[in-house]
Structures are given as structure tokens and as C-alpha cells.
């Protein structure tokens, strides 16, 4: 058993010294030679950006006129209708018949009718109209420089 372990260790050491992975042993003759030279084309791009901003401001005095018109119209109609009909009929009939040596027939009929009618109508109409008009007038005034040039100072 010990001989087998020794044999495996010897084989592993021989493999490392003679032909093991390149990253375990340094290069035999120093660093590797540099790659061969190739002509290199170098491109230089120069970009120039120029931004010119020109602002011209002209102040023109103006007259501003605002005209506001507001119209509010409210129409309200109230109409009420309610109909209630109640009919109550009570009919009561009572007949008594009694036979005695003498015949007595008594008949009583009682009828009661009650009619109650209530008419009430509800109708609501509401109209709201709102009108708003805004008028805006802008009148430019002449520039001061042209005014003084034309009329003198």
C-alpha cells in the first residue's frame, strides 16, 4: 500500500517538472518575445463645435384693454301635482228571520260608501344660464426712437 502511494507521488512530481501546466513553471528563457510588428494606421478625428446665439429684444409699449361681460340668468318653475284617490265601500247586510206563530221578517241593509280624492301635482323645472364674454384688445404704441425721429426732440 505504501509503495502505491509513493509511486503516485513520483508520477505527479515528474508530471509537474516535465510538461505540467505552463502556469506552474516559469518560462525557461525569460519572458516570451514580443509579437511581430505590424503597420498601425492611426486615425485622428477632431470635432469642433461652435454655437452662436444671437438674441434681439425689442420692447414695444402696448395698451391692454380687457372687457368682461357676465350674464347670469336663472329660471325656476315649481309645479306640484299629487293625486291620491281613496275609495272605501262598506256594505253590511243583516237578515233575521224568525218564525213564530206569527211571521216576522226583518231585513236590514246598510251601505256606506266613502270616496276621497286629493289631487296634488309636483313638477320642478330649474334652468341656470351663465354667459361670460371676455374681450381683450392690444394696441401697439410707436417705438420711442421712431416717434422722436419723426417729430423731433
Coordinates of C-alpha atoms in Angstrom, one line a residue:
X1 CA 0.0 0.0 0.0
X2 CA 2.8 2.4 0.9
X3 CA 4.6 1.5 -2.4
X4 CA 1.5 2.5 -4.4
X5 CA 1.2 5.9 -2.6
X6 CA 4.9 6.5 -3.2
X7 CA 4.5 5.6 -6.9
X8 CA 1.6 8.0 -7.3
X9 CA 3.6 10.9 -5.7
X10 CA 6.6 10.2 -8.0
X11 CA 4.4 10.2 -11.1
X12 CA 2.8 13.5 -10.1
X13 CA 6.2 15.2 -9.5
X14 CA 7.5 14.0 -12.8
X15 CA 4.4 15.4 -14.5
X16 CA 4.9 18.8 -12.8
X17 CA 8.6 19.1 -13.6
X18 CA 8.4 17.8 -17.2
X19 CA 5.4 19.2 -19.1
X20 CA 3.0 20.1 -16.4
X21 CA 0.7 23.1 -16.9
X22 CA 2.5 26.2 -18.1
X23 CA 1.2 28.4 -15.3
X24 CA 3.1 26.3 -12.7
X25 CA 6.6 26.7 -14.1
X26 CA 8.2 30.0 -15.3
X27 CA 9.4 30.3 -18.9
X28 CA 12.8 28.6 -19.4
X29 CA 14.5 31.6 -21.2
X30 CA 12.8 34.6 -19.6
X31 CA 9.7 36.4 -20.8
X32 CA 8.3 35.4 -24.1
X33 CA 9.4 37.5 -27.1
X34 CA 7.1 40.4 -28.1
X35 CA 4.7 39.8 -31.0
X36 CA 5.9 40.8 -34.5
X37 CA 5.3 44.4 -35.6
X38 CA 2.5 45.4 -37.9
X39 CA 1.9 48.7 -39.5
X40 CA -0.6 50.6 -37.5
X41 CA -2.9 53.1 -39.0
X42 CA -3.8 55.8 -36.6
X43 CA -6.9 58.0 -37.3
X44 CA -7.4 61.2 -35.5
X45 CA -10.8 62.8 -35.6
X46 CA -11.1 66.4 -34.4
X47 CA -14.5 67.8 -33.9
X48 CA -15.1 71.4 -33.3
X49 CA -18.4 72.7 -32.3
X50 CA -19.3 76.4 -32.3
X51 CA -22.6 77.7 -31.0
X52 CA -23.6 81.2 -31.8
X53 CA -26.7 82.5 -30.1
X54 CA -28.0 85.9 -31.1
X55 CA -30.8 87.5 -29.2
X56 CA -32.6 90.6 -30.2
X57 CA -35.0 92.2 -27.9
X58 CA -37.5 94.9 -28.9
X59 CA -39.7 96.5 -26.3
X60 CA -42.9 97.8 -27.7
X61 CA -45.2 99.6 -25.2
X62 CA -48.8 98.4 -25.6
X63 CA -52.2 99.3 -24.4
X64 CA -54.1 96.3 -23.0
X65 CA -57.9 96.6 -22.7
X66 CA -60.0 93.9 -21.0
X67 CA -63.7 94.0 -21.3
X68 CA -65.6 91.3 -19.3
X69 CA -69.3 90.7 -19.7
X70 CA -71.0 88.3 -17.4
X71 CA -74.7 87.3 -17.8
X72 CA -76.4 85.2 -15.2
X73 CA -79.9 84.1 -15.9
X74 CA -81.9 81.8 -13.6
X75 CA -85.3 80.5 -14.4
X76 CA -87.1 78.4 -11.8
X77 CA -90.5 76.8 -12.3
X78 CA -92.2 74.9 -9.5
X79 CA -95.3 72.9 -10.2
X80 CA -96.7 70.4 -7.8
X81 CA -99.3 67.7 -8.7
X82 CA -100.2 64.8 -6.4
X83 CA -103.1 62.6 -7.0
X84 CA -104.5 60.5 -4.1
X85 CA -107.7 58.6 -4.6
X86 CA -109.1 56.6 -1.8
X87 CA -112.4 54.7 -2.2
X88 CA -113.8 52.8 0.7
X89 CA -117.0 50.9 0.4
X90 CA -118.6 49.2 3.3
X91 CA -121.6 47.0 2.7
X92 CA -123.3 45.3 5.6
X93 CA -126.3 43.2 5.1
X94 CA -128.1 41.6 8.0
X95 CA -131.2 39.4 7.6
X96 CA -133.0 38.0 10.5
X97 CA -135.7 35.5 10.0
X98 CA -137.8 34.3 12.9
X99 CA -140.7 32.0 12.6
X100 CA -143.2 32.1 15.4
X101 CA -146.8 31.6 15.4
X102 CA -146.8 35.0 13.7
X103 CA -144.3 35.5 11.0
X104 CA -141.9 38.3 11.5
X105 CA -139.4 39.1 8.7
X106 CA -136.9 41.8 9.4
X107 CA -134.5 42.9 6.8
X108 CA -131.8 45.5 7.3
X109 CA -129.4 46.6 4.6
X110 CA -126.7 49.2 5.4
X111 CA -124.4 50.6 2.7
X112 CA -121.7 53.1 3.3
X113 CA -119.5 54.5 0.6
X114 CA -116.7 57.0 1.1
X115 CA -114.7 58.5 -1.7
X116 CA -111.9 60.8 -1.1
X117 CA -109.9 62.3 -3.9
X118 CA -106.8 64.5 -3.4
X119 CA -105.0 65.9 -6.4
X120 CA -101.6 67.3 -5.9
X121 CA -99.0 67.8 -8.7
X122 CA -95.3 68.4 -8.2
X123 CA -93.2 69.5 -11.2
X124 CA -89.8 71.2 -10.8
X125 CA -88.0 72.9 -13.7
X126 CA -84.8 74.8 -13.0
X127 CA -82.8 76.5 -15.7
X128 CA -79.5 78.2 -15.0
X129 CA -77.8 80.0 -17.8
X130 CA -74.4 81.7 -17.3
X131 CA -72.7 83.6 -20.1
X132 CA -69.3 85.2 -19.8
X133 CA -67.6 87.1 -22.5
X134 CA -64.1 88.4 -22.3
X135 CA -62.7 90.8 -24.9
X136 CA -59.1 91.7 -25.0
X137 CA -57.7 94.4 -27.2
X138 CA -53.9 95.0 -27.6
X139 CA -52.9 98.3 -29.3
X140 CA -49.1 98.7 -30.0
X141 CA -47.7 102.1 -29.4
X142 CA -45.0 103.5 -31.7
X143 CA -41.4 103.0 -30.6
X144 CA -39.9 105.9 -28.8
X145 CA -37.0 106.2 -31.3
X146 CA -39.2 106.5 -34.4
X147 CA -41.5 108.9 -32.5
X148 CA -38.7 111.3 -31.7
X149 CA -37.1 110.9 -35.2
X150 CA -40.4 111.8 -36.9
X151 CA -41.5 114.7 -34.6
X152 CA -38.2 116.0 -33.4
X153 CA -37.0 116.4 -29.9

